[in-house]
XYZ file of C-alpha atoms in Angstrom:
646
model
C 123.174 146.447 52.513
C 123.257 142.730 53.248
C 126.642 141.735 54.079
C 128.885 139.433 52.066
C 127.991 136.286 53.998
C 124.517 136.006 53.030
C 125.715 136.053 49.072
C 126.711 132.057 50.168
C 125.226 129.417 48.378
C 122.162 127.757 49.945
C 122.790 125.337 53.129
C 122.402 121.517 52.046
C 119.945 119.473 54.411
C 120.958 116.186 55.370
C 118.800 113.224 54.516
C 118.593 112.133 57.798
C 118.335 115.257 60.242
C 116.039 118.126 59.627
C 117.278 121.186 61.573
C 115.297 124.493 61.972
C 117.447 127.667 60.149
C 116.027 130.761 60.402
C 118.378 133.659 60.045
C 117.619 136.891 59.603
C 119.193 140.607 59.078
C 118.393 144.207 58.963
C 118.996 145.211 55.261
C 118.197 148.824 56.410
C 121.067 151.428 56.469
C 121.666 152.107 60.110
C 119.625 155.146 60.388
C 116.863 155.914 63.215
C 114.291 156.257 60.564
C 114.912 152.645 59.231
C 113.848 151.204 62.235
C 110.654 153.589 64.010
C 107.621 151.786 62.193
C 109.352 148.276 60.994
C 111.974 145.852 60.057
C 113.190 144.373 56.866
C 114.648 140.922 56.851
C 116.004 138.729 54.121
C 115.305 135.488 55.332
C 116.649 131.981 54.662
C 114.918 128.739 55.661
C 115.213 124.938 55.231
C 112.828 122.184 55.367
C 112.545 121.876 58.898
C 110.839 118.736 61.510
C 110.314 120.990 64.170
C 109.662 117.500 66.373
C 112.470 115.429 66.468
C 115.137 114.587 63.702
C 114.637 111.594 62.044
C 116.021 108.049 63.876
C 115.499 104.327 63.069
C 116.944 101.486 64.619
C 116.047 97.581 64.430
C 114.334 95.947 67.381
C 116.402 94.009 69.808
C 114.982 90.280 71.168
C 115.619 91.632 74.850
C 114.370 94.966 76.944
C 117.893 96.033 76.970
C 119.704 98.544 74.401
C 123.316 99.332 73.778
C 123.084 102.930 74.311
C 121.460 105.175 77.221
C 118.981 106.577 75.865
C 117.404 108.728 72.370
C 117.230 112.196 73.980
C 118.879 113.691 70.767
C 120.180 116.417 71.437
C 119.612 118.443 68.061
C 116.410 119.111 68.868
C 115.051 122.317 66.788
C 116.234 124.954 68.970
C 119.717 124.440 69.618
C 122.265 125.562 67.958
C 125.947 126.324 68.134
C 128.057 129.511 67.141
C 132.000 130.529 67.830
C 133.065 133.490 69.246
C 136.379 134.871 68.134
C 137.894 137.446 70.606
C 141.089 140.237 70.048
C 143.638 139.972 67.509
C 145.749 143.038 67.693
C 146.937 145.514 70.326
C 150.348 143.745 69.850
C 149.726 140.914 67.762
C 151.464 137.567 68.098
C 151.106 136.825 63.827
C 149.864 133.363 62.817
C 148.061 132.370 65.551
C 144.333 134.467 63.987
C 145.107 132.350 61.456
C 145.350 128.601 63.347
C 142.097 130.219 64.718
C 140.175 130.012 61.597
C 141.240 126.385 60.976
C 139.994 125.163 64.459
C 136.587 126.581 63.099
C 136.528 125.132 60.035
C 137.339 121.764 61.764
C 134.761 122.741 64.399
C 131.961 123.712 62.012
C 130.010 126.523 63.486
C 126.563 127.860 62.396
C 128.207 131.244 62.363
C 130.960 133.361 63.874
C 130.489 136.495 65.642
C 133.394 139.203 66.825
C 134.436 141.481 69.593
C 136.403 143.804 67.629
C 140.281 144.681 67.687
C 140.287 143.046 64.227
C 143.243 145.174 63.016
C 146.352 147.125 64.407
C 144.842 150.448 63.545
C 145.779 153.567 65.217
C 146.483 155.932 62.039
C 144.848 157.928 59.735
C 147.085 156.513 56.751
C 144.251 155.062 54.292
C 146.638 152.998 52.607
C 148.143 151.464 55.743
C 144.548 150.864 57.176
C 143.389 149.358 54.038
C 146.451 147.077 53.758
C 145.535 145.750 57.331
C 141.999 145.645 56.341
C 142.789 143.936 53.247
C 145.228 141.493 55.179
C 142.502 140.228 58.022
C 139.776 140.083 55.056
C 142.164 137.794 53.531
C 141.609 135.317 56.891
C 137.977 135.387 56.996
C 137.706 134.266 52.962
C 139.104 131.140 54.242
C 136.751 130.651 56.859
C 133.679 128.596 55.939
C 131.103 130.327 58.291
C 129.621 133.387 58.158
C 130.927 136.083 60.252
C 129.977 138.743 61.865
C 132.224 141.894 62.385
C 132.038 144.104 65.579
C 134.086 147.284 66.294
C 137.010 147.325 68.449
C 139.241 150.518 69.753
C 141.901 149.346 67.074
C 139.333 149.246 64.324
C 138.124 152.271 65.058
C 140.250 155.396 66.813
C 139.547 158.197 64.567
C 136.825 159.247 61.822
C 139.139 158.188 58.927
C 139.066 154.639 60.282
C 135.483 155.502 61.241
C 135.146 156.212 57.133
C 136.839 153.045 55.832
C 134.506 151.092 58.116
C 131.635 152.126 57.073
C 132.847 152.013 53.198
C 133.855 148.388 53.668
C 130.968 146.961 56.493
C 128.190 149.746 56.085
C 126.592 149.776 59.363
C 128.802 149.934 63.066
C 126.215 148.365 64.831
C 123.152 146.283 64.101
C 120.923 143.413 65.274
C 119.894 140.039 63.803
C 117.683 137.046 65.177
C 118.345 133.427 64.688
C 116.171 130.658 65.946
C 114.169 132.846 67.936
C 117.566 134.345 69.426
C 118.022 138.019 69.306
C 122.327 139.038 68.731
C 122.881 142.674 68.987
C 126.354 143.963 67.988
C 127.202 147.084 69.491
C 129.752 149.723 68.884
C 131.313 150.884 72.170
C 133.601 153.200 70.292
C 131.082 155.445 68.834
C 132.302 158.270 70.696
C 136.235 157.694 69.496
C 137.799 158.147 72.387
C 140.054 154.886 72.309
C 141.227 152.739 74.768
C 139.425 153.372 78.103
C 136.842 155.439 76.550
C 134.567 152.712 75.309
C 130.576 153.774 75.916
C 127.218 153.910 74.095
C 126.020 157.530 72.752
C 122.326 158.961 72.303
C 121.453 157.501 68.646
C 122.862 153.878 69.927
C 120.662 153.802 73.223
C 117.946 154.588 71.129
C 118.374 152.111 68.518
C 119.085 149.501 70.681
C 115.585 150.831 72.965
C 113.670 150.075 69.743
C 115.160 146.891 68.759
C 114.319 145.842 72.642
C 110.659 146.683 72.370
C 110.615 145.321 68.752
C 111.257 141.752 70.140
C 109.976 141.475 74.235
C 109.948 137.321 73.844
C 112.786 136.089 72.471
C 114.423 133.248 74.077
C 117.616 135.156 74.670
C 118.986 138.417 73.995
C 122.908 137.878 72.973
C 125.035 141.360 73.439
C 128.824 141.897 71.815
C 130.860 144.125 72.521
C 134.366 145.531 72.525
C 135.030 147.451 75.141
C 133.323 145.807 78.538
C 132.209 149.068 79.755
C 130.639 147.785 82.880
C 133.867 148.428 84.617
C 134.116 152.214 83.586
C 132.710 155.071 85.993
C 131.447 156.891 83.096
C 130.202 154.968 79.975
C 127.901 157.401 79.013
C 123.910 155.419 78.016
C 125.786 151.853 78.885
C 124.229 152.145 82.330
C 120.645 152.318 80.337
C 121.390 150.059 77.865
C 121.693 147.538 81.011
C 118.688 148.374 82.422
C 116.815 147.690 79.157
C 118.329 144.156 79.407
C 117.656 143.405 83.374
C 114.157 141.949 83.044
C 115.474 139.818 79.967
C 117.609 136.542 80.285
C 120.818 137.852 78.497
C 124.004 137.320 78.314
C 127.029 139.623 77.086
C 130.627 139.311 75.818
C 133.409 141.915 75.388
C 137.291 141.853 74.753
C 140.088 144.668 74.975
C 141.791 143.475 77.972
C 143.137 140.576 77.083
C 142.640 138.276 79.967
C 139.134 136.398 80.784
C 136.965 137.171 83.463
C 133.256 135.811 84.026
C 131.619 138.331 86.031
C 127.713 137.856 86.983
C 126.043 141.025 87.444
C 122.736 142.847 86.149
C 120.948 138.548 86.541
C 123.260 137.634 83.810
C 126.694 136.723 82.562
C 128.924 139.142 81.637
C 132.626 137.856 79.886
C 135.418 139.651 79.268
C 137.432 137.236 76.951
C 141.363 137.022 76.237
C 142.859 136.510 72.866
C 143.088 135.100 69.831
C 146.297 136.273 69.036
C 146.195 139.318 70.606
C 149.187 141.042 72.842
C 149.498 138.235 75.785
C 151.784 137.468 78.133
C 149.886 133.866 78.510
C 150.595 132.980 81.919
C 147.311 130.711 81.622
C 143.997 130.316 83.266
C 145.106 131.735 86.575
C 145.687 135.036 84.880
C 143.045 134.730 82.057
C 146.051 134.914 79.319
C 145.141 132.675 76.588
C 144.440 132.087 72.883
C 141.059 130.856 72.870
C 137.957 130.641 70.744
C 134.449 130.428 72.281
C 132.419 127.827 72.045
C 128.815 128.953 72.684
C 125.776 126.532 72.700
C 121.653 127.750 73.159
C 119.346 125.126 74.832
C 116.556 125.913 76.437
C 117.966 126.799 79.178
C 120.350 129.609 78.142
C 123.745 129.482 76.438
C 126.282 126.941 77.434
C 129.742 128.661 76.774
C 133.015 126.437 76.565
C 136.272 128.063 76.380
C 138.123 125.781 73.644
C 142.119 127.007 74.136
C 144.994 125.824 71.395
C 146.008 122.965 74.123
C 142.461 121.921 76.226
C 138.617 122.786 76.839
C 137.691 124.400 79.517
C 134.033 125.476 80.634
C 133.104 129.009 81.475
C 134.598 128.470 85.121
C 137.974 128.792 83.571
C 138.313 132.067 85.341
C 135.595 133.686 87.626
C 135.355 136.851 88.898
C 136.463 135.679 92.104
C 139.371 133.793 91.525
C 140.682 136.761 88.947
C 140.087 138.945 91.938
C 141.957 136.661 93.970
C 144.996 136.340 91.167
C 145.016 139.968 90.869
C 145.299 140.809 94.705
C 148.584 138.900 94.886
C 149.939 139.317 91.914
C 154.210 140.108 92.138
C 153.712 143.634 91.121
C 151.980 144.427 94.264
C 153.410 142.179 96.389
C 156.780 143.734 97.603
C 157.211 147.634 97.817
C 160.714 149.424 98.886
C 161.228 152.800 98.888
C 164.293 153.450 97.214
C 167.561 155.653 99.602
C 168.890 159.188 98.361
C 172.098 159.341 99.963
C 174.805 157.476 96.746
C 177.465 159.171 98.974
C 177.411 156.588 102.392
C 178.570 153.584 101.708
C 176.302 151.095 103.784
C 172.840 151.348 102.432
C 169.937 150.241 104.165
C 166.595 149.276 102.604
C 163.279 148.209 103.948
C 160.868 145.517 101.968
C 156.838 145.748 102.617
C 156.051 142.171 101.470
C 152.288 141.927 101.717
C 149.929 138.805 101.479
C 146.444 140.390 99.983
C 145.178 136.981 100.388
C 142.713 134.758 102.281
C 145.771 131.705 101.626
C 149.267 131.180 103.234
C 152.056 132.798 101.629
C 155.857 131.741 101.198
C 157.944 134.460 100.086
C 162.115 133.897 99.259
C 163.877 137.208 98.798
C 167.029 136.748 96.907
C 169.419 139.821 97.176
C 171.653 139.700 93.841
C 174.375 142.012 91.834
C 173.557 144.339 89.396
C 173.629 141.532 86.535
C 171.328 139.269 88.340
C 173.397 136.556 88.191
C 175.163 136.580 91.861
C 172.739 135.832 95.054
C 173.971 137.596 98.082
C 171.530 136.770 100.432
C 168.396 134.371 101.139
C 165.652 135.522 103.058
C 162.684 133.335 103.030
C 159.309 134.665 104.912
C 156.119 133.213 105.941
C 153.201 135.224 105.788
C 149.952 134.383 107.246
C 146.460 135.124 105.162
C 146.367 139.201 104.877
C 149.299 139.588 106.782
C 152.636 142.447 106.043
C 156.092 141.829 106.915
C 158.863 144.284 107.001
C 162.214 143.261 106.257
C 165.553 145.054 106.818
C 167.890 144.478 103.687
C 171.510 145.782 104.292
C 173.965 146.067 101.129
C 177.563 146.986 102.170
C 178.329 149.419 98.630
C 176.225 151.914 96.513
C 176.250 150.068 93.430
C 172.816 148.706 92.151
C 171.585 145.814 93.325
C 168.545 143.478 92.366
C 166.176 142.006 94.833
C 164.195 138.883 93.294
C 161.525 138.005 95.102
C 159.938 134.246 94.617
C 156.264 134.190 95.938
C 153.818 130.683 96.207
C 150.565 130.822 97.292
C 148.530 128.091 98.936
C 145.121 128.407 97.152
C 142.361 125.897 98.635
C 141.109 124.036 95.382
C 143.500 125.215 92.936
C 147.425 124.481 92.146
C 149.767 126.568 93.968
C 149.911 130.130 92.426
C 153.853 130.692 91.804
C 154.980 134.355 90.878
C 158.073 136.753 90.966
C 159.092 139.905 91.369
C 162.099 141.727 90.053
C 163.233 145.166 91.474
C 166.533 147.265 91.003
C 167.729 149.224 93.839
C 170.298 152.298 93.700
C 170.671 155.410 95.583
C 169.295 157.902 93.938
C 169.151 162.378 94.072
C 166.839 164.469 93.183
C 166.721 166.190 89.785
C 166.154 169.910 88.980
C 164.328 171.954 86.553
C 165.983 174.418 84.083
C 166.327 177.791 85.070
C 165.072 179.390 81.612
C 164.865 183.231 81.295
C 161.200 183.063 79.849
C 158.517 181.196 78.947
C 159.520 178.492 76.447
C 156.971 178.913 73.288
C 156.512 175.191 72.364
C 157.848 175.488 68.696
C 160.224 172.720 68.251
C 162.930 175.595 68.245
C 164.938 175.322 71.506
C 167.171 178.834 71.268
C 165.757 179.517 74.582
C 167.002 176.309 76.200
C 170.734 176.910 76.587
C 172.435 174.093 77.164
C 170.571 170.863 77.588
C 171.885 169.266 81.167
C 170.361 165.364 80.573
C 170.929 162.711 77.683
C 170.308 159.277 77.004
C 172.494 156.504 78.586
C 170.934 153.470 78.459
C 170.495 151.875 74.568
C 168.635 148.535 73.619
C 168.174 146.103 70.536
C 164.957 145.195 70.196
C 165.223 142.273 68.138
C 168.194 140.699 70.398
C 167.220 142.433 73.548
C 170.328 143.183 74.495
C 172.556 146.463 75.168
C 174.111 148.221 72.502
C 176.510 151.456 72.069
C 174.746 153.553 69.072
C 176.079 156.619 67.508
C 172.200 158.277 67.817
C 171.119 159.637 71.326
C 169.426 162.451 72.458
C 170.002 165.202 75.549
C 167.252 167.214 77.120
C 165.850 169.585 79.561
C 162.783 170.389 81.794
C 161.542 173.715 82.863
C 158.150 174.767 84.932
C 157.466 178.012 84.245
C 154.215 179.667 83.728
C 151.514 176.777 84.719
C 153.141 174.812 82.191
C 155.547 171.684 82.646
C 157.428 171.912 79.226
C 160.475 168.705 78.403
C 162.788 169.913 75.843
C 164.742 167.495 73.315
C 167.251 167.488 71.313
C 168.030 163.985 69.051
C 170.708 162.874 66.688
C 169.806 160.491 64.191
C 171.782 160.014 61.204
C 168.590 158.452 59.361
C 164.590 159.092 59.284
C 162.226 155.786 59.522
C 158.884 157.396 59.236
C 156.939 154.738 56.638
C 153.462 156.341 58.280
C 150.620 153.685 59.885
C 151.533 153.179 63.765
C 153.607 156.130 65.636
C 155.617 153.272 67.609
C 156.591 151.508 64.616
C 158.936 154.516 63.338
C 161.284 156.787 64.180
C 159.872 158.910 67.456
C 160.902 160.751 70.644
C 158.749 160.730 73.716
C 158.503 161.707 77.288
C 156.365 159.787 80.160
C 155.601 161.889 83.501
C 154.555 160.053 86.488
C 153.302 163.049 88.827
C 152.069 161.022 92.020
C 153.770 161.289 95.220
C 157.173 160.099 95.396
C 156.254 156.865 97.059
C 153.544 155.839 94.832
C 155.632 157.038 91.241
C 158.920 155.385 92.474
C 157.304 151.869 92.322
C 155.810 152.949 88.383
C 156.108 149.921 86.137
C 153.632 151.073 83.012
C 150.816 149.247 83.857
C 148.562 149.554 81.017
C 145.952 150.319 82.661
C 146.639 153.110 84.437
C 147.770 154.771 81.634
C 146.436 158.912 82.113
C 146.172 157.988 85.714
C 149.549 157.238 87.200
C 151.527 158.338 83.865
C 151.204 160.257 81.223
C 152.505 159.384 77.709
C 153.596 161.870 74.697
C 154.814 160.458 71.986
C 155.973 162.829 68.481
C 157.673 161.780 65.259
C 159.653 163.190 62.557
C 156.853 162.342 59.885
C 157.719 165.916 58.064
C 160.120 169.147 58.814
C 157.480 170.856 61.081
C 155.441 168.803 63.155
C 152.747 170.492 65.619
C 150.859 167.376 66.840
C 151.924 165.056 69.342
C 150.946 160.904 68.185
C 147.474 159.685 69.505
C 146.684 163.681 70.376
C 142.807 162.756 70.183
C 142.913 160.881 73.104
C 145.729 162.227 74.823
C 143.628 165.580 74.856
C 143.748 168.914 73.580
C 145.395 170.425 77.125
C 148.602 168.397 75.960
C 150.638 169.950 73.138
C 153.999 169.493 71.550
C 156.194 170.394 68.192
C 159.345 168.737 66.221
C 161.922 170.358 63.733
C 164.335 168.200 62.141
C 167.701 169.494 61.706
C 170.650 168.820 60.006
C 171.488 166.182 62.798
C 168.318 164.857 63.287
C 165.336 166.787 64.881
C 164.455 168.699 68.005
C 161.487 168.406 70.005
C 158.859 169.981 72.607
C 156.434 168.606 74.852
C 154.293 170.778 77.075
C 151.893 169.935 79.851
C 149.552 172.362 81.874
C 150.434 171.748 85.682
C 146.471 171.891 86.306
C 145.692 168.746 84.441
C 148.384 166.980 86.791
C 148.250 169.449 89.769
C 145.775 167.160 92.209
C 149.011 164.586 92.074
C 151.541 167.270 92.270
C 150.515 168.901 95.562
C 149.541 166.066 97.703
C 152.571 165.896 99.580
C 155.775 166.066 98.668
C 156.758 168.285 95.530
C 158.002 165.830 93.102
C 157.396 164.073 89.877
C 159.138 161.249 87.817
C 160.487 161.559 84.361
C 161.738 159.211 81.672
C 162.550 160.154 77.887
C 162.384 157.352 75.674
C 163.565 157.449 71.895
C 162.601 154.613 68.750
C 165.703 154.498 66.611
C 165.152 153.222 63.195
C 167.790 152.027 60.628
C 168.204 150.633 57.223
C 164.916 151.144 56.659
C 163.358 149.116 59.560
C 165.542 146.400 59.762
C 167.019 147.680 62.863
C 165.105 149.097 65.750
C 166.685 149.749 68.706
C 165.102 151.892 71.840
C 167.145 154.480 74.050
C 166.249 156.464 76.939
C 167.644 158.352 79.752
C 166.693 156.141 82.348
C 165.744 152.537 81.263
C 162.043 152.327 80.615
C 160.227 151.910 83.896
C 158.436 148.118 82.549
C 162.195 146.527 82.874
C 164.208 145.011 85.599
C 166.782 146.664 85.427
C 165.270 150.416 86.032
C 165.943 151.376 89.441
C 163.077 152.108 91.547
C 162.747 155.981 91.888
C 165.154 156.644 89.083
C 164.595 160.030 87.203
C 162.907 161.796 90.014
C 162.572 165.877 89.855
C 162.132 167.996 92.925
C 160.014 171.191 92.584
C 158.151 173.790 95.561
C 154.207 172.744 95.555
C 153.979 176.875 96.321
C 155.475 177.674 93.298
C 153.876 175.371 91.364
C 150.637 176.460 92.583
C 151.668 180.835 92.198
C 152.577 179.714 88.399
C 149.240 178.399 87.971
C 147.720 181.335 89.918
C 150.077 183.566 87.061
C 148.924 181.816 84.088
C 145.093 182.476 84.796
């Protein structure tokens, strides 16, 4: 079916300038068949000069003119068109909206997408279709048409997959304007979520067809959501590129959040920030910003201008090798320490690995501080030269925590100095140990087998005032390895059940994260995002009835992970289980340990409060000590319980 924007009234032509408009779409269902023999268009035109638009001016007595010349620029073929990029994956509300005003100020000829339109992420229909209902609400005001593309948060499971295709019909499709062909693709065909963006079978196909359908247009225009160019294994993507390497092309994607140009396959490829998306909007250097794209077509390819809420930047803003460059040295790399395990000797010593990745000087001030953060200790400032490391001693007189802050500027030839930090906690830690249970737990949410639970949560934070709190809910818990199977069990008190359905994070929820590197890689874990099911593993279960058997986001988490809740008269009880052969390559390369955390979402009075607890504070903050939560375990045994369970 046509969609809604080509029910707008007809386009009024200005006395004066006589532009081409030629716009048209598939009005096919998205079906192979629909497109093997031909296509059907509906098609909208205007009077059109094809020339030149129209100019008169009167005759001046002299040679000379006051202006520098009549090379119009809206010559027949060029044309303009916005780009917006992600709204969700932690939304930042009303700035979508100031989005849509820029482009009704800006006037584009239309508006295409890169997905991540909604929040998404459940299989509630009446949640989804509130959200649906809410960003439908922003694009009535807009005065453009617009064009919708796919995004991982649009998209995550086939009841999403269902409500798309009631609402928008087709999840991918092609259209040609001005002798321009746009193809909107739908990385997330396969629905495997974040990370697992590619193109299937039917897609290649279709887009194979649409290719040799239209060999001479002036450009071929690709959108996507997921820039799966960086992926090893995006299933037909890889083809889909060769079809486009003997073409001038150009394609944009979103998801991550921060900008890169890259130029690869004798084209442009962006990956483009946010327009109100989840940001931490450090700026340009980092590619965090809320932009909208500004894309002209000239004979000579698109022009692209990145058009942010405070400037106008070309499509320089952020190359490939300056994000490289920003990346390499960025604070969470920077400074490694491996963390003591000996809380009984008074005088600790430490050792900092403070690294320049560079090709720039580096100044580097360690500041040795209290627990709090508020007291500096010691000063140590360093010089590095380009791709240098420095060790430095760091001697603390006590075995209380202590933070080390490190302030790092780097000397970039043709840019601003790059300034970052880098927060760490230090405390001796020991070594944890597993449960010594009689059997093989059965993962039932029923933890008679457990015996006492030895662990519970100590650490307790408000999320709305981000500061410490002493609530009457917590949680203790256990771990066991027995059998090939790592298996967390937990036991929570909760005086009241927040489970309103739509996003798992938004409600009431228990969940335990497993880091099962070597020790000196998981001890420096801070939750980057995208390493998620590399260097950590996530399982996340809710209370949403009195038996639960499926752990949140279990479609891409995988199969091989399992877990089960019970609520019970105090709350609810919970287990997690994880084969050691989906983790075992990290387990046994060295030294027989993994990290643990167990995080809990406490909801009250029906929302209004939200405050997050966990055994050890969540890796992502300051103020968890590096190596905190580690387990100790025997590789050999490990390995003989795998060799029992087969």
């Amino acid at each position: 079916m046509c969609p809604s924007m080509c029910q707008s009234p007809a386009m009024k032509v200005s006395s004066l300038l006589f532009l081409p408009f030629l716009f048209t779409v598939p009005t096919v269902a998205q079906t192979t068949e629909s497109h093997e023999e031909h296509e059907h268009f509906v098609k909208f035109r205007t009077q059109v000069d094809t020339v030149t638009p129209y100019f008169k001016v009167s005759k001046g007595t002299t040679s000379q003119n006051p202006w520098n010349h009549l090379d119009f620029y809206n010559q027949a073929k060029n044309f303009q068109f916005a780009i917006v990029t992600d709204r969700t994956g932690g939304e930042r509300p009303g700035i979508f909206s100031v989005g849509i005003e820029k482009l009704n100020l800006l006037k584009p000829e239309f508006v295409m997408s890169v997905g991540d339109l909604i929040e998404g992420y459940t299989e509630d229909v009446d949640q989804l279709n509130r959200e649906w209902d809410e960003f439908i609400g922003f694009i009535e005001q807009l005065e453009a048409p617009f064009f919708y593309v796919p995004g991982n948060h649009d998209i995550t499971n086939e009841v999403m997959e269902e409500i798309w295709e009631e609402r928008f019909g087709r999840t991918y499709y092609h259209f040609l304007y001005n002798d321009v062909l746009f193809l909107a693709l739908n990385s997330e065909e396969a629905i495997q979520g974040s990370g697992g963006g590619g193109i299937e079978d039917e897609q290649y196909e279709y887009i194979k067809r649409v290719l040799e359908m239209h060999p001479d247009v002036r450009w071929t225009m690709v959108f996507t959501h997921q820039p799966m160019w960086i992926y090893e294994n995006p299933r037909r993507w890889w083809d889909v590129e060769a079809l486009l390497a003997d073409r001038d092309h150009t394609v944009f994607a979103g998801h991550y959040h921060n900008y890169v140009k890259r130029e690869r396959n004798n084209a442009n490829y962006y990956t483009l920030a946010t327009t109100g998306g989840g940001s931490r909007m450090r700026g340009p250097l980092f590619g965090e910003f809320d932009h909208i794209v500004w894309v002209t077509m000239t004979d000579n390819g698109p022009v692209v201008a990145n058009l942010l809420l405070d400037g106008i930047f070309d499509d320089d803003i952020r190359t490939e090798d300056l994000a490289n460059m920003v990346n390499m040295v960025s604070s969470e790399v920077a400074m490694t320490i491996q963390p003591g395990f000996n809380p009984n000797v008074t005088q600790q010593e430490y050792t900092a690995k403070i690294q320049n990745y560079s090709n720039s000087p580096m100044k580097a001030d360690l500041h040795v501080m209290d627990a709090t953060g508020t007291t500096i200790t010691q000063t140590i400032p360093l010089d590095l030269e380009p791709n240098s490391v420095v060790m430095q001693d760091i001697s603390v007189d006590h075995a209380d925590p202590i933070q080390v802050k490190a302030a790092y500027r780097y000397a970039f030839d043709g840019y601003p100095d790059l300034e970052t930090e880098q927060i760490v906690t230090l405390q001796p830690q020991f070594f944890h140990t597993l449960a010594d249970t009689d059997r093989r737990v059965k993962v039932d949410g029923d933890l008679s087998e457990w015996g006492q639970l030895r662990y519970s949560s100590a650490y307790a934070l408000d999320m709305t005032s981000q500061t410490p709190v002493d609530p009457a809910d917590g949680f203790r818990f256990d771990v066991s390895m027995k059998r090939g199977k790592l298996v967390v069990a937990v036991d929570v008190t909760d005086d009241e059940y927040y489970v309103p359905g739509g996003n798992p994070l938004n409600q009431d929820g228990i969940g335990v994260i497993v880091d099962a590197n070597p020790f000196g890689r998981s001890s420096q874990n801070n939750l980057d995002q995208e390493k998620v099911f590399e260097d950590w593993f996530p399982l996340l279960i809710t209370p949403s009835d009195d038996q639960v058997n499926e752990l949140a986001y279990q479609s891409i988490i995988g199969k091989y992970m399992s877990g089960a809740l019970k609520r019970t008269s105090t709350g609810y009880t919970a287990e997690f289980e994880m084969p050691l052969k989906a983790i075992m390559r990290r387990m046994t390369e060295g030294d027989g340990t993994f990290r643990l955390n167990v995080l809990m979402n406490d909801f009250d009075r029906n929302g209004d409060s939200h405050v997050t607890l966990g055994w050890k504070p969540s890796w992502d903050q300051p103020t968890s000590a590096l190596g905190s939560g580690t387990f100790a375990f025997d590789p050999e045994d490990a390995i003989e319980e795998i060799t029992k369970e087969e």
